[in-house]
Structure formats: C-alpha cells, structure tokens
C-alpha cells in the first residue's frame, strides 16, 4: 500500500480517530460493557477476537485481531491495540502486529512530524480494516468467548 499523508496531519488524525470511534461502535455496539473479551462472527469469514487489556473510567484499551489459521498458536494478524477514549469519543491505534508503539519508534518527542505521520498510518490502517469488517456484517458477543491461546504481540 502506498503511503498517503494529508497536508494537515494533526487535524486529519483527529478526524480519523473520531471516525474510527464511530466505526468501532458500529462494529461492536456494546464495547463499553465488555469487561474481558468478545468474539465477532460473520458468515464465511474468519473470527474476530477482542480482548480488553486495560480499563479506566474514561478509556478502554483493547486488542482487535483475526486468526486466519486453524492453528490458534500462530500470531494473530492483524493484531491492533486500540485505546478508546469513551469521554472524547475517539479511538486511537497504539500499535499493530507489524509496527511498535510510537514511543518505542520515536523516543525523541521533538520529532513531532515523524510521530504524527506514524500515528496517521496506524490509524488510517484501522479505518480501512474497520470498513472491511463492517462490510462483512460481523456480530460481536461477549457471552462465553473462546479466545485462542496465542502468543500476544509485545505491548
């Protein structure tokens, strides 16, 4: 996929995080009620897995992933760690299976343009993946989710 970077990355990043929040809630309507895990099923599609990593009064950090193999010991991909800001109605990708967290890649906070561009790519990917998942009509349930026992990506 070619790199697409908007002229005003900061403004567009905020817009995409708002859009991703709305899409995530359309995909997982009871997201705020899920305490541990949930699975998403769609006809003739691989299962989506949602795991709650951390929860505070105003945020929820989750990992959303697919497992494209019957061997659940394989890496889940894509595996995206998302921080959901419930009060601000934003969803921001912290990292994915192919890219580390921003602070690890850019330890120098003075590289704000590089940091913003990196965050843009992570969140743009999430937007496209959520569009794909919404198009497949996944239905999520937190009742008795059977999450695979896999090696999780480094958080």
mmCIF file of C-alpha atoms in Angstrom:
data_model
loop_
_atom_site.group_PDB
_atom_site.id
_atom_site.type_symbol
_atom_site.label_atom_id
_atom_site.label_comp_id
_atom_site.label_asym_id
_atom_site.label_seq_id
_atom_site.Cartn_x
_atom_site.Cartn_y
_atom_site.Cartn_z
ATOM 1 C CA UNK A 1 0.000 0.000 0.000
ATOM 2 C CA UNK A 2 1.395 3.353 -0.944
ATOM 3 C CA UNK A 3 1.832 5.983 1.725
ATOM 4 C CA UNK A 4 -0.841 8.667 1.808
ATOM 5 C CA UNK A 5 -0.152 11.600 4.096
ATOM 6 C CA UNK A 6 -2.539 14.538 4.419
ATOM 7 C CA UNK A 7 -1.275 18.120 4.350
ATOM 8 C CA UNK A 8 -2.614 18.890 7.848
ATOM 9 C CA UNK A 9 -1.820 15.601 9.591
ATOM 10 C CA UNK A 10 -2.798 16.801 13.067
ATOM 11 C CA UNK A 11 -6.310 17.844 12.064
ATOM 12 C CA UNK A 12 -6.826 14.769 9.875
ATOM 13 C CA UNK A 13 -5.570 12.471 12.631
ATOM 14 C CA UNK A 14 -8.211 13.842 14.982
ATOM 15 C CA UNK A 15 -10.874 13.354 12.301
ATOM 16 C CA UNK A 16 -9.833 9.777 11.599
ATOM 17 C CA UNK A 17 -9.785 8.943 15.334
ATOM 18 C CA UNK A 18 -13.352 10.283 15.623
ATOM 19 C CA UNK A 19 -14.387 8.265 12.578
ATOM 20 C CA UNK A 20 -12.695 5.131 13.936
ATOM 21 C CA UNK A 21 -14.566 5.526 17.234
ATOM 22 C CA UNK A 22 -17.895 5.627 15.394
ATOM 23 C CA UNK A 23 -16.976 2.643 13.223
ATOM 24 C CA UNK A 24 -15.742 0.652 16.209
ATOM 25 C CA UNK A 25 -19.067 1.266 17.992
ATOM 26 C CA UNK A 26 -20.995 0.213 14.886
ATOM 27 C CA UNK A 27 -18.913 -2.955 14.727
ATOM 28 C CA UNK A 28 -19.079 -3.628 18.491
ATOM 29 C CA UNK A 29 -22.186 -1.825 19.824
ATOM 30 C CA UNK A 30 -21.727 -2.980 23.438
ATOM 31 C CA UNK A 31 -17.992 -2.187 23.540
ATOM 32 C CA UNK A 32 -18.254 -0.160 26.745
ATOM 33 C CA UNK A 33 -19.914 -3.122 28.510
ATOM 34 C CA UNK A 34 -17.309 -5.737 27.538
ATOM 35 C CA UNK A 35 -15.070 -6.436 30.519
ATOM 36 C CA UNK A 36 -12.704 -9.171 29.310
ATOM 37 C CA UNK A 37 -13.201 -10.456 25.797
ATOM 38 C CA UNK A 38 -15.599 -10.927 22.908
ATOM 39 C CA UNK A 39 -15.703 -12.636 19.551
ATOM 40 C CA UNK A 40 -17.093 -11.380 16.280
ATOM 41 C CA UNK A 41 -18.661 -13.790 13.814
ATOM 42 C CA UNK A 42 -19.721 -13.314 10.214
ATOM 43 C CA UNK A 43 -20.892 -15.829 7.627
ATOM 44 C CA UNK A 44 -17.968 -17.488 5.813
ATOM 45 C CA UNK A 45 -15.424 -15.169 7.477
ATOM 46 C CA UNK A 46 -12.612 -15.709 9.941
ATOM 47 C CA UNK A 47 -13.415 -14.923 13.569
ATOM 48 C CA UNK A 48 -12.559 -11.528 15.037
ATOM 49 C CA UNK A 49 -11.214 -11.506 18.582
ATOM 50 C CA UNK A 50 -11.456 -8.609 21.015
ATOM 51 C CA UNK A 51 -9.549 -8.630 24.289
ATOM 52 C CA UNK A 52 -9.742 -5.884 26.902
ATOM 53 C CA UNK A 53 -6.210 -5.065 28.013
ATOM 54 C CA UNK A 54 -6.908 -2.161 30.356
ATOM 55 C CA UNK A 55 -9.920 -0.197 31.511
ATOM 56 C CA UNK A 56 -10.205 3.107 33.345
ATOM 57 C CA UNK A 57 -13.280 5.277 33.929
ATOM 58 C CA UNK A 58 -12.724 7.191 30.670
ATOM 59 C CA UNK A 59 -10.667 4.831 28.498
ATOM 60 C CA UNK A 60 -10.576 1.247 27.392
ATOM 61 C CA UNK A 61 -7.550 -0.329 25.727
ATOM 62 C CA UNK A 62 -8.347 -3.335 23.563
ATOM 63 C CA UNK A 63 -6.653 -5.654 21.130
ATOM 64 C CA UNK A 64 -8.638 -6.485 17.998
ATOM 65 C CA UNK A 65 -7.362 -9.329 15.833
ATOM 66 C CA UNK A 66 -8.089 -12.081 13.315
ATOM 67 C CA UNK A 67 -6.691 -15.599 13.263
ATOM 68 C CA UNK A 68 -6.536 -16.817 9.664
ATOM 69 C CA UNK A 69 -5.475 -20.336 10.557
ATOM 70 C CA UNK A 70 -6.988 -23.257 12.424
ATOM 71 C CA UNK A 71 -3.726 -23.324 14.358
ATOM 72 C CA UNK A 72 -4.521 -20.804 17.098
ATOM 73 C CA UNK A 73 -0.917 -20.904 18.299
ATOM 74 C CA UNK A 74 0.030 -18.717 15.355
ATOM 75 C CA UNK A 75 0.332 -14.948 15.558
ATOM 76 C CA UNK A 76 -2.977 -13.202 15.261
ATOM 77 C CA UNK A 77 -2.848 -10.753 12.371
ATOM 78 C CA UNK A 78 -3.666 -8.058 12.091
ATOM 79 C CA UNK A 79 -3.473 -7.518 15.825
ATOM 80 C CA UNK A 80 -4.199 -3.899 16.598
ATOM 81 C CA UNK A 81 -4.017 -2.342 20.062
ATOM 82 C CA UNK A 82 -6.545 0.468 20.280
ATOM 83 C CA UNK A 83 -7.086 2.999 23.052
ATOM 84 C CA UNK A 84 -10.741 4.038 23.115
ATOM 85 C CA UNK A 85 -11.401 7.416 24.742
ATOM 86 C CA UNK A 86 -15.019 6.991 25.852
ATOM 87 C CA UNK A 87 -15.462 10.587 27.021
ATOM 88 C CA UNK A 88 -13.823 12.228 23.999
ATOM 89 C CA UNK A 89 -15.342 9.686 21.579
ATOM 90 C CA UNK A 90 -12.004 8.881 19.918
ATOM 91 C CA UNK A 91 -10.278 5.600 19.057
ATOM 92 C CA UNK A 92 -6.509 5.714 18.541
ATOM 93 C CA UNK A 93 -4.250 2.877 17.451
ATOM 94 C CA UNK A 94 -1.289 2.453 19.782
ATOM 95 C CA UNK A 95 0.425 -0.293 17.767
ATOM 96 C CA UNK A 96 -0.232 -3.196 15.465
ATOM 97 C CA UNK A 97 1.335 -6.567 14.746
ATOM 98 C CA UNK A 98 3.781 -5.035 12.266
ATOM 99 C CA UNK A 99 4.590 -1.728 13.970
ATOM 100 C CA UNK A 100 5.665 -0.947 17.527
ATOM 101 C CA UNK A 101 4.306 1.771 19.799
ATOM 102 C CA UNK A 102 5.201 5.336 18.898
ATOM 103 C CA UNK A 103 7.417 5.904 21.962
ATOM 104 C CA UNK A 104 9.499 2.900 21.016
ATOM 105 C CA UNK A 105 9.989 4.003 17.418
ATOM 106 C CA UNK A 106 10.440 7.712 18.192
ATOM 107 C CA UNK A 107 11.913 8.068 21.688
ATOM 108 C CA UNK A 108 12.722 11.724 20.939
ATOM 109 C CA UNK A 109 9.450 13.699 21.297
ATOM 110 C CA UNK A 110 10.941 16.559 19.274
ATOM 111 C CA UNK A 111 10.303 14.553 16.096
ATOM 112 C CA UNK A 112 6.670 15.614 16.150
ATOM 113 C CA UNK A 113 6.182 15.495 12.371
ATOM 114 C CA UNK A 114 7.504 11.916 12.185
ATOM 115 C CA UNK A 115 5.402 10.919 15.194
ATOM 116 C CA UNK A 116 2.266 12.437 13.666
ATOM 117 C CA UNK A 117 2.881 10.710 10.324
ATOM 118 C CA UNK A 118 3.461 7.378 12.087
ATOM 119 C CA UNK A 119 0.222 7.753 14.062
ATOM 120 C CA UNK A 120 -1.602 8.714 10.876
ATOM 121 C CA UNK A 121 -0.513 5.493 9.120
ATOM 122 C CA UNK A 122 -1.574 3.337 12.091
ATOM 123 C CA UNK A 123 -4.998 4.951 12.308
ATOM 124 C CA UNK A 124 -5.537 5.032 8.544
ATOM 125 C CA UNK A 125 -4.935 1.273 8.519
ATOM 126 C CA UNK A 126 -7.526 0.822 11.278
ATOM 127 C CA UNK A 127 -10.055 2.872 9.323
ATOM 128 C CA UNK A 128 -9.672 0.630 6.266
ATOM 129 C CA UNK A 129 -9.821 -2.557 8.350
ATOM 130 C CA UNK A 130 -12.947 -1.407 10.214
ATOM 131 C CA UNK A 131 -14.585 -0.588 6.857
ATOM 132 C CA UNK A 132 -13.779 -4.135 5.719
ATOM 133 C CA UNK A 133 -15.168 -5.691 8.916
ATOM 134 C CA UNK A 134 -18.343 -3.584 8.786
ATOM 135 C CA UNK A 135 -18.857 -4.661 5.189
ATOM 136 C CA UNK A 136 -18.750 -8.312 6.268
ATOM 137 C CA UNK A 137 -21.504 -7.763 8.888
ATOM 138 C CA UNK A 138 -19.697 -9.130 11.932
ATOM 139 C CA UNK A 139 -21.798 -9.658 15.049
ATOM 140 C CA UNK A 140 -19.996 -9.487 18.405
ATOM 141 C CA UNK A 141 -20.811 -11.395 21.561
ATOM 142 C CA UNK A 142 -19.103 -11.374 24.942
ATOM 143 C CA UNK A 143 -21.088 -14.386 26.144
ATOM 144 C CA UNK A 144 -18.638 -17.253 26.612
ATOM 145 C CA UNK A 145 -15.997 -16.091 24.154
ATOM 146 C CA UNK A 146 -13.458 -18.759 23.378
ATOM 147 C CA UNK A 147 -10.306 -16.825 22.735
ATOM 148 C CA UNK A 148 -7.391 -18.763 21.314
ATOM 149 C CA UNK A 149 -4.353 -19.324 23.475
ATOM 150 C CA UNK A 150 -1.839 -17.410 21.388
ATOM 151 C CA UNK A 151 1.347 -15.566 21.968
ATOM 152 C CA UNK A 152 0.302 -11.949 22.195
ATOM 153 C CA UNK A 153 2.194 -9.211 20.484
ATOM 154 C CA UNK A 154 4.520 -7.195 22.683
ATOM 155 C CA UNK A 155 2.676 -4.391 24.382
#
